[in-house]
Amino acid sequence: MRIGLENAGWHISFANDIDHDKWQMYKDHFGDTGEFIVEDIHKLKPAQVPTVALATASFPCNDLSLAGARHGLAGEQSSAFWGFIDILKAMRRDRRLPPLVLLENVTGFLTSHGGHDFEDALLALNDLGYSVDAFVIDAARFVPQSRQRLFVIGIKTREVAAFNDAPRFYESEVRPPALASFILMHPDINWRIRELPQLPRCAKRLVDILEDLPSNHTMWWSRKRAEYMLNQMSPKHRAQADAMINSSTTHYGTVFRRVRNGKSMAELRTDGIAGCLRTPRGGSGRQILLAAGKGRFAVRLLTPRECARLMGADDFAIKAPLNQALFGFGDAVCVPVIELIARSYLNPVWTELYAKEEPPKLAEAPVIYRAKARFNRRSARSTL
């Protein structure tokens, strides 16, 4: 988030996360500049947060993801969103509410609890005085990684935007049918829809971000371990792997292990795009690379450097151990996606609505929140 915003001309004045390991990765790259506070956002004091132009929140997706338990915004992790809202409420009382808000999460946020969680979140922003917009961008338009994410922008304004009830009016490249339908079916939400430019087409493929590791490198798995993974594949995926092995040239694919009907299965992707990077805990959720051709095959995990490249953070300083680095990149946002949003949305809105006001130090000081809650402090409904 910080790199993408800085690339578009913003300056970071504050950051927060509950995870000490992620702070260490942040420090390894940016240095210990003092703006990062490691704390549960529910315990963060509003006075610790400076006056800023933009507040961002990439709150935990654990309870919103289709792969999770779907506890929603009332869940132990994703309820950190309400801690973020509490901070904004306190800033409003102090008459220093940020003019802009940017939220990022998985697309499962849109459907969590039948859409009620997403509705609650947007109404909470409305109650604070923000009109809202929402769109979906896949990182695959910028890097060879399939990573769809839902973004929400809040704009502090007294205007009530016009609402169009024509079917498919809101549908576009960045607003798929499910999101467009949600907008259409919720005229009670104060929307402020803005068009984004046409998204680019990524020319890079998986092979372009791979490190050239020698065959004796410790990252490569033993023959026995690699064969075990192949034997975990379904007949369809094993046939694809065998076709790669028997090819006259070397091809690359990525593999995730998933539990299907109580059994661990290895699922292969061969379209030149990596699967969505995840946050491995206890060794699970790590993405595997299969290199095969000319009658041979080799298997290893994606390296931290490769994961950094898949997030558009090619030059990120990596000093953390393997699993810690994989977790950090799996929990991050894709740099060029954030840069596009900043340049094509946040910057023009700031210029149009707020640049002439010139409040003290607002224009150069957005704030990043990446907070996780240890406890479920309140339910989504009771907060509203």
Short mmCIF file of C-alpha atoms in Angstrom, two decimals:
data_model
loop_
_atom_site.label_atom_id
_atom_site.label_comp_id
_atom_site.label_asym_id
_atom_site.label_seq_id
_atom_site.Cartn_x
_atom_site.Cartn_y
_atom_site.Cartn_z
CA MET A 1 0.00 0.00 0.00
CA ARG A 2 2.73 2.47 0.94
CA ILE A 3 4.82 1.83 -2.18
CA GLY A 4 1.82 2.18 -4.51
CA LEU A 5 0.72 5.45 -2.91
CA GLU A 6 4.23 6.89 -2.81
CA ASN A 7 4.68 6.06 -6.50
CA ALA A 8 1.65 8.29 -7.14
CA GLY A 9 2.98 11.21 -5.09
CA TRP A 10 1.56 10.56 -1.62
CA HIS A 11 3.49 10.68 1.65
CA ILE A 12 2.91 8.21 4.47
CA SER A 13 2.63 9.60 7.98
CA PHE A 14 1.21 6.68 9.96
CA ALA A 15 0.87 2.89 9.76
CA ASN A 16 -0.58 0.22 12.04
CA ASP A 17 -0.80 -3.56 12.24
CA ILE A 18 -1.19 -6.04 15.06
CA ASP A 19 1.42 -8.43 13.60
CA HIS A 20 5.00 -7.88 14.80
CA ASP A 21 6.42 -9.97 11.94
CA LYS A 22 4.86 -7.68 9.36
CA TRP A 23 6.27 -4.66 11.18
CA GLN A 24 9.70 -6.30 10.97
CA MET A 25 9.34 -6.74 7.19
CA TYR A 26 8.19 -3.11 6.92
CA LYS A 27 11.21 -2.00 8.96
CA ASP A 28 13.60 -4.11 6.85
CA HIS A 29 12.49 -2.23 3.74
CA PHE A 30 11.57 1.29 4.88
CA GLY A 31 13.70 1.57 8.00
CA ASP A 32 12.53 2.28 11.53
CA THR A 33 11.08 5.73 10.85
CA GLY A 34 8.67 5.70 13.79
CA GLU A 35 5.33 6.02 11.98
CA PHE A 36 4.46 2.31 12.40
CA ILE A 37 2.64 1.33 15.62
CA VAL A 38 2.22 -2.38 16.38
CA GLU A 39 -1.12 -2.62 18.19
CA ASP A 40 -4.62 -4.06 18.08
CA ILE A 41 -6.62 -1.33 16.36
CA HIS A 42 -9.30 -1.59 19.06
CA LYS A 43 -6.66 -0.41 21.53
CA LEU A 44 -5.22 2.30 19.32
CA LYS A 45 -5.80 5.80 20.66
CA PRO A 46 -7.22 8.29 18.14
CA ALA A 47 -4.77 10.89 19.38
CA GLN A 48 -1.96 8.70 18.04
CA VAL A 49 -3.28 9.17 14.50
CA PRO A 50 -2.23 12.43 12.84
CA THR A 51 -4.45 14.66 10.73
CA VAL A 52 -4.37 13.21 7.22
CA ALA A 53 -5.89 13.44 3.75
CA LEU A 54 -6.46 9.72 3.23
CA ALA A 55 -7.17 6.81 5.57
CA THR A 56 -6.72 3.32 4.14
CA ALA A 57 -7.76 -0.02 5.61
CA SER A 58 -6.85 -3.50 4.40
CA PHE A 59 -8.56 -5.26 7.28
CA PRO A 60 -8.30 -9.05 7.68
CA CYS A 61 -10.19 -11.14 5.13
CA ASN A 62 -10.27 -14.34 7.23
CA ASP A 63 -13.96 -14.04 8.08
CA LEU A 64 -15.01 -12.71 4.67
CA SER A 65 -13.19 -15.07 2.31
CA LEU A 66 -15.11 -17.86 0.61
CA ALA A 67 -12.37 -20.17 1.91
CA GLY A 68 -12.95 -19.11 5.51
CA ALA A 69 -15.66 -19.70 8.09
CA ARG A 70 -17.64 -16.67 6.82
CA HIS A 71 -18.26 -15.11 10.24
CA GLY A 72 -18.24 -11.75 8.47
CA LEU A 73 -17.51 -8.39 10.06
CA ALA A 74 -18.51 -9.83 13.43
CA GLY A 75 -15.69 -12.38 13.18
CA GLU A 76 -12.63 -12.35 15.39
CA GLN A 77 -10.31 -11.06 12.63
CA SER A 78 -12.44 -9.05 10.21
CA SER A 79 -14.12 -7.12 13.02
CA ALA A 80 -10.98 -4.96 12.94
CA PHE A 81 -12.99 -2.94 10.41
CA TRP A 82 -15.07 -1.54 13.27
CA GLY A 83 -11.92 -0.49 15.08
CA PHE A 84 -11.04 1.51 11.98
CA ILE A 85 -14.52 3.08 11.97
CA ASP A 86 -14.17 3.98 15.65
CA ILE A 87 -10.94 5.84 14.88
CA LEU A 88 -12.70 7.79 12.11
CA LYS A 89 -15.58 8.64 14.46
CA ALA A 90 -13.14 10.03 16.99
CA MET A 91 -11.39 12.06 14.29
CA ARG A 92 -14.75 13.47 13.21
CA ARG A 93 -15.45 14.59 16.77
CA ASP A 94 -12.11 16.38 16.69
CA ARG A 95 -13.11 17.99 13.37
CA ARG A 96 -10.28 16.33 11.47
CA LEU A 97 -12.04 13.54 9.58
CA PRO A 98 -9.92 12.50 6.55
CA PRO A 99 -11.49 13.70 3.29
CA LEU A 100 -10.77 10.37 1.59
CA VAL A 101 -10.99 6.70 2.61
CA LEU A 102 -9.76 3.64 0.71
CA LEU A 103 -10.75 0.10 1.74
CA GLU A 104 -9.39 -3.12 0.24
CA ASN A 105 -10.52 -6.70 0.76
CA VAL A 106 -11.41 -9.97 -0.95
CA THR A 107 -14.40 -10.11 -3.29
CA GLY A 108 -16.10 -12.36 -0.72
CA PHE A 109 -16.75 -9.14 1.22
CA LEU A 110 -19.51 -8.39 -1.31
CA THR A 111 -21.45 -11.57 -0.52
CA SER A 112 -20.62 -12.10 3.17
CA HIS A 113 -23.83 -12.74 5.11
CA GLY A 114 -25.90 -12.28 1.98
CA GLY A 115 -24.41 -8.86 1.32
CA HIS A 116 -25.36 -7.46 4.74
CA ASP A 117 -21.74 -7.04 5.87
CA PHE A 118 -20.89 -4.99 2.79
CA GLU A 119 -24.06 -2.94 3.21
CA ASP A 120 -23.27 -2.31 6.88
CA ALA A 121 -19.75 -1.17 6.04
CA LEU A 122 -20.91 1.26 3.35
CA LEU A 123 -23.69 2.68 5.53
CA ALA A 124 -21.13 3.17 8.31
CA LEU A 125 -19.09 5.30 5.90
CA ASN A 126 -22.25 7.16 4.85
CA ASP A 127 -23.00 7.89 8.51
CA LEU A 128 -19.57 9.48 8.81
CA GLY A 129 -20.33 11.76 5.87
CA TYR A 130 -18.70 9.80 3.05
CA SER A 131 -20.33 9.03 -0.27
CA VAL A 132 -18.99 5.72 -1.56
CA ASP A 133 -17.87 3.93 -4.68
CA ALA A 134 -16.82 0.31 -5.18
CA PHE A 135 -14.99 -1.61 -7.89
CA VAL A 136 -13.08 -4.84 -8.46
CA ILE A 137 -9.60 -5.05 -9.96
CA ASP A 138 -7.64 -8.21 -10.69
CA ALA A 139 -3.88 -7.91 -10.19
CA ALA A 140 -3.50 -10.15 -13.27
CA ARG A 141 -4.01 -7.00 -15.36
CA PHE A 142 -0.63 -5.81 -14.06
CA VAL A 143 1.34 -8.87 -12.89
CA PRO A 144 1.10 -12.63 -13.62
CA GLN A 145 -0.95 -13.38 -10.48
CA SER A 146 -4.69 -14.03 -10.27
CA ARG A 147 -5.74 -11.74 -7.42
CA GLN A 148 -9.19 -10.15 -7.56
CA ARG A 149 -9.78 -7.57 -4.87
CA LEU A 150 -12.74 -5.37 -3.96
CA PHE A 151 -11.98 -1.69 -3.36
CA VAL A 152 -14.17 0.95 -1.74
CA ILE A 153 -13.51 4.68 -1.86
CA GLY A 154 -15.21 7.10 0.50
CA ILE A 155 -15.36 10.81 -0.36
CA LYS A 156 -16.32 13.31 2.32
CA THR A 157 -19.00 15.49 0.78
CA ARG A 158 -22.35 17.04 1.62
CA GLU A 159 -23.72 16.21 -1.81
CA VAL A 160 -26.24 13.41 -2.36
CA ALA A 161 -25.27 11.82 -5.65
CA ALA A 162 -27.84 11.05 -8.34
CA PHE A 163 -28.91 7.41 -8.57
CA ASN A 164 -29.72 5.59 -11.82
CA ASP A 165 -32.12 2.64 -11.58
CA ALA A 166 -31.57 1.38 -15.13
CA PRO A 167 -30.58 -2.31 -15.25
CA ARG A 168 -26.89 -2.85 -16.07
CA PHE A 169 -26.17 0.91 -15.83
CA TYR A 170 -23.36 0.36 -13.31
CA GLU A 171 -21.90 -2.73 -14.98
CA SER A 172 -18.41 -2.25 -16.43
CA GLU A 173 -14.94 -3.72 -16.63
CA VAL A 174 -14.35 -2.94 -12.95
CA ARG A 175 -17.93 -3.48 -11.76
CA PRO A 176 -18.94 -7.05 -12.63
CA PRO A 177 -22.61 -8.07 -12.62
CA ALA A 178 -22.68 -9.04 -8.93
CA LEU A 179 -21.32 -5.66 -7.83
CA ALA A 180 -23.40 -3.70 -10.35
CA SER A 181 -26.52 -5.50 -9.09
CA PHE A 182 -25.60 -4.70 -5.49
CA ILE A 183 -25.32 -1.01 -6.34
CA LEU A 184 -28.63 -1.08 -8.22
CA MET A 185 -30.41 -2.88 -5.36
CA HIS A 186 -29.16 -0.47 -2.68
CA PRO A 187 -30.36 3.03 -3.56
CA ASP A 188 -30.44 3.81 0.18
CA ILE A 189 -26.64 3.95 0.12
CA ASN A 190 -25.18 7.31 -0.89
CA TRP A 191 -23.17 6.30 -3.95
CA ARG A 192 -20.73 8.44 -5.89
CA ILE A 193 -19.74 6.34 -8.90
CA ARG A 194 -16.69 7.40 -10.90
CA GLU A 195 -15.26 5.76 -13.98
CA LEU A 196 -11.76 4.34 -14.06
CA PRO A 197 -9.61 4.22 -17.22
CA GLN A 198 -9.43 1.01 -19.18
CA LEU A 199 -7.19 -1.45 -17.38
CA PRO A 200 -3.95 -2.56 -19.05
CA ARG A 201 -3.19 -6.05 -20.31
CA CYS A 202 -0.24 -7.63 -18.56
CA ALA A 203 2.41 -8.93 -20.96
CA LYS A 204 4.39 -10.77 -18.29
CA ARG A 205 3.90 -14.46 -17.66
CA LEU A 206 4.89 -16.69 -14.76
CA VAL A 207 8.21 -17.61 -16.39
CA ASP A 208 9.18 -13.92 -16.47
CA ILE A 209 9.26 -13.54 -12.69
CA LEU A 210 11.06 -16.78 -11.82
CA GLU A 211 14.51 -16.85 -10.27
CA ASP A 212 17.12 -18.96 -12.05
CA LEU A 213 17.95 -21.41 -9.27
CA PRO A 214 20.55 -24.12 -9.99
CA SER A 215 19.34 -27.73 -9.93
CA ASN A 216 21.19 -28.40 -6.68
CA HIS A 217 19.62 -25.46 -4.83
CA THR A 218 18.05 -26.40 -1.49
CA MET A 219 14.68 -24.95 -2.58
CA TRP A 220 14.17 -27.85 -5.02
CA TRP A 221 12.38 -30.83 -3.49
CA SER A 222 13.69 -34.37 -3.38
CA ARG A 223 12.51 -36.78 -6.10
CA LYS A 224 10.39 -38.67 -3.58
CA ARG A 225 8.64 -35.54 -2.32
CA ALA A 226 8.02 -34.26 -5.86
CA GLU A 227 6.53 -37.59 -6.97
CA TYR A 228 4.27 -37.59 -3.90
CA MET A 229 2.87 -34.24 -4.97
CA LEU A 230 2.21 -35.50 -8.50
CA ASN A 231 0.37 -38.49 -7.05
CA GLN A 232 -1.91 -36.09 -5.12
CA MET A 233 -3.31 -34.73 -8.39
CA SER A 234 -6.66 -35.70 -9.86
CA PRO A 235 -6.54 -37.65 -13.15
CA LYS A 236 -7.25 -34.42 -15.08
CA HIS A 237 -4.46 -32.45 -13.42
CA ARG A 238 -2.04 -35.40 -13.57
CA ALA A 239 -2.64 -35.63 -17.32
CA GLN A 240 -1.74 -31.94 -17.64
CA ALA A 241 1.44 -32.50 -15.60
CA ASP A 242 2.40 -35.51 -17.74
CA ALA A 243 1.87 -33.46 -20.90
CA MET A 244 4.26 -30.84 -19.51
CA ILE A 245 6.84 -33.50 -18.64
CA ASN A 246 6.66 -35.07 -22.12
CA SER A 247 6.90 -31.72 -23.92
CA SER A 248 10.00 -30.92 -25.97
CA THR A 249 10.43 -27.64 -24.07
CA THR A 250 10.31 -26.71 -20.39
CA HIS A 251 7.00 -25.37 -19.11
CA TYR A 252 6.02 -23.96 -15.71
CA GLY A 253 2.88 -24.27 -13.65
CA THR A 254 1.81 -23.51 -10.10
CA VAL A 255 0.20 -25.88 -7.62
CA PHE A 256 -1.88 -25.41 -4.50
CA ARG A 257 -2.84 -28.18 -2.13
CA ARG A 258 -6.54 -28.11 -1.26
CA VAL A 259 -8.73 -30.38 0.81
CA ARG A 260 -11.42 -31.94 -1.38
CA ASN A 261 -13.91 -34.29 0.27
CA GLY A 262 -11.59 -34.70 3.23
CA LYS A 263 -8.59 -35.54 1.06
CA SER A 264 -5.55 -33.39 0.27
CA MET A 265 -5.37 -32.76 -3.48
CA ALA A 266 -2.75 -30.98 -5.59
CA GLU A 267 -4.36 -28.67 -8.17
CA LEU A 268 -2.24 -27.53 -11.12
CA ARG A 269 -2.51 -24.24 -13.04
CA THR A 270 -0.79 -24.03 -16.43
CA ASP A 271 -2.00 -20.77 -18.04
CA GLY A 272 1.13 -18.76 -17.22
CA ILE A 273 -0.56 -17.01 -14.30
CA ALA A 274 0.21 -17.81 -10.66
CA GLY A 275 -2.63 -18.46 -8.27
CA CYS A 276 -3.49 -15.89 -5.64
CA LEU A 277 -0.72 -15.61 -3.04
CA ARG A 278 -1.93 -16.61 0.42
CA THR A 279 -0.89 -16.22 4.03
CA PRO A 280 0.56 -19.61 5.03
CA ARG A 281 0.20 -20.63 8.64
CA GLY A 282 1.84 -23.85 9.77
CA GLY A 283 3.17 -24.48 6.26
CA SER A 284 -0.24 -24.56 4.52
CA GLY A 285 -1.27 -22.34 1.65
CA ARG A 286 2.20 -22.05 0.14
CA GLN A 287 2.28 -21.93 -3.66
CA ILE A 288 4.31 -24.62 -5.40
CA LEU A 289 6.18 -24.35 -8.71
CA LEU A 290 6.29 -27.26 -11.18
CA ALA A 291 8.97 -27.07 -13.87
CA ALA A 292 8.63 -29.85 -16.44
CA GLY A 293 9.77 -30.81 -19.93
CA LYS A 294 12.08 -33.05 -21.95
CA GLY A 295 11.04 -36.04 -19.85
CA ARG A 296 11.98 -34.42 -16.54
CA PHE A 297 10.28 -32.47 -13.78
CA ALA A 298 11.27 -30.53 -10.68
CA VAL A 299 9.24 -29.07 -7.83
CA ARG A 300 9.81 -26.31 -5.26
CA LEU A 301 8.02 -23.51 -3.46
CA LEU A 302 7.88 -20.05 -4.97
CA THR A 303 10.68 -17.98 -3.46
CA PRO A 304 10.08 -14.77 -1.49
CA ARG A 305 11.63 -12.77 -4.34
CA GLU A 306 9.24 -14.34 -6.83
CA CYS A 307 6.32 -13.50 -4.53
CA ALA A 308 7.55 -9.90 -4.28
CA ARG A 309 7.59 -9.69 -8.08
CA LEU A 310 4.07 -11.14 -8.25
CA MET A 311 2.97 -8.26 -5.99
CA GLY A 312 4.72 -5.65 -8.14
CA ALA A 313 7.26 -5.01 -5.36
CA ASP A 314 10.25 -6.29 -7.31
CA ASP A 315 12.94 -4.52 -5.28
CA PHE A 316 11.49 -5.04 -1.81
CA ALA A 317 14.23 -5.69 0.76
CA ILE A 318 13.74 -9.26 2.01
CA LYS A 319 15.48 -10.33 5.20
CA ALA A 320 12.71 -12.38 6.82
CA PRO A 321 12.69 -16.20 6.98
CA LEU A 322 10.83 -18.06 4.23
CA ASN A 323 7.41 -18.55 5.86
CA GLN A 324 7.41 -15.05 7.37
CA ALA A 325 8.18 -13.52 3.97
CA LEU A 326 5.53 -15.63 2.21
CA PHE A 327 2.97 -14.55 4.82
CA GLY A 328 3.87 -10.90 4.43
CA PHE A 329 3.54 -10.89 0.65
CA GLY A 330 0.39 -13.02 0.76
CA ASP A 331 -1.21 -10.43 3.06
CA ALA A 332 -0.18 -7.42 0.97
CA VAL A 333 -1.79 -5.46 -1.84
CA CYS A 334 -0.53 -5.37 -5.43
CA VAL A 335 1.58 -2.23 -5.90
CA PRO A 336 0.58 -1.28 -9.49
CA VAL A 337 -3.11 -1.69 -8.64
CA ILE A 338 -2.81 0.82 -5.79
CA GLU A 339 -0.75 3.16 -7.96
CA LEU A 340 -3.45 3.11 -10.65
CA ILE A 341 -6.19 3.84 -8.09
CA ALA A 342 -4.15 6.71 -6.66
CA ARG A 343 -3.28 8.28 -10.01
CA SER A 344 -6.63 7.75 -11.72
CA TYR A 345 -9.03 8.23 -8.81
CA LEU A 346 -7.65 9.63 -5.57
CA ASN A 347 -5.43 12.30 -7.11
CA PRO A 348 -8.12 13.71 -9.46
CA VAL A 349 -10.73 13.72 -6.68
CA TRP A 350 -8.35 15.53 -4.36
CA THR A 351 -7.60 18.13 -7.03
CA GLU A 352 -11.27 18.63 -7.90
CA LEU A 353 -12.69 18.81 -4.38
CA TYR A 354 -10.03 19.61 -1.81
CA ALA A 355 -6.88 21.08 -3.30
CA LYS A 356 -8.15 24.67 -3.04
CA GLU A 357 -8.93 24.28 0.65
CA GLU A 358 -5.26 23.74 1.54
CA PRO A 359 -5.82 22.54 5.11
CA PRO A 360 -2.65 22.16 7.22
CA LYS A 361 -0.50 19.33 5.90
CA LEU A 362 -3.46 17.41 4.48
CA ALA A 363 -2.35 17.04 0.91
CA GLU A 364 0.84 15.16 1.64
CA ALA A 365 -0.19 12.86 4.46
CA PRO A 366 -2.35 9.77 3.91
CA VAL A 367 -2.52 7.15 6.64
CA ILE A 368 -2.26 3.41 6.33
CA TYR A 369 -4.10 1.03 8.62
CA ARG A 370 -3.49 -2.70 8.43
CA ALA A 371 -4.91 -3.84 11.72
CA LYS A 372 -5.97 -7.17 13.12
CA ALA A 373 -8.21 -7.65 16.12
CA ARG A 374 -7.48 -10.32 18.67
CA PHE A 375 -10.97 -10.34 20.05
CA ASN A 376 -14.47 -9.89 18.69
CA ARG A 377 -15.33 -6.67 20.48
CA ARG A 378 -18.78 -6.17 18.98
CA SER A 379 -21.05 -7.50 16.30
CA ALA A 380 -21.43 -5.70 12.98
CA ARG A 381 -25.09 -4.91 13.66
CA SER A 382 -24.66 -3.59 17.17
CA THR A 383 -22.00 -1.15 16.03
CA LEU A 384 -24.42 0.53 13.67
#
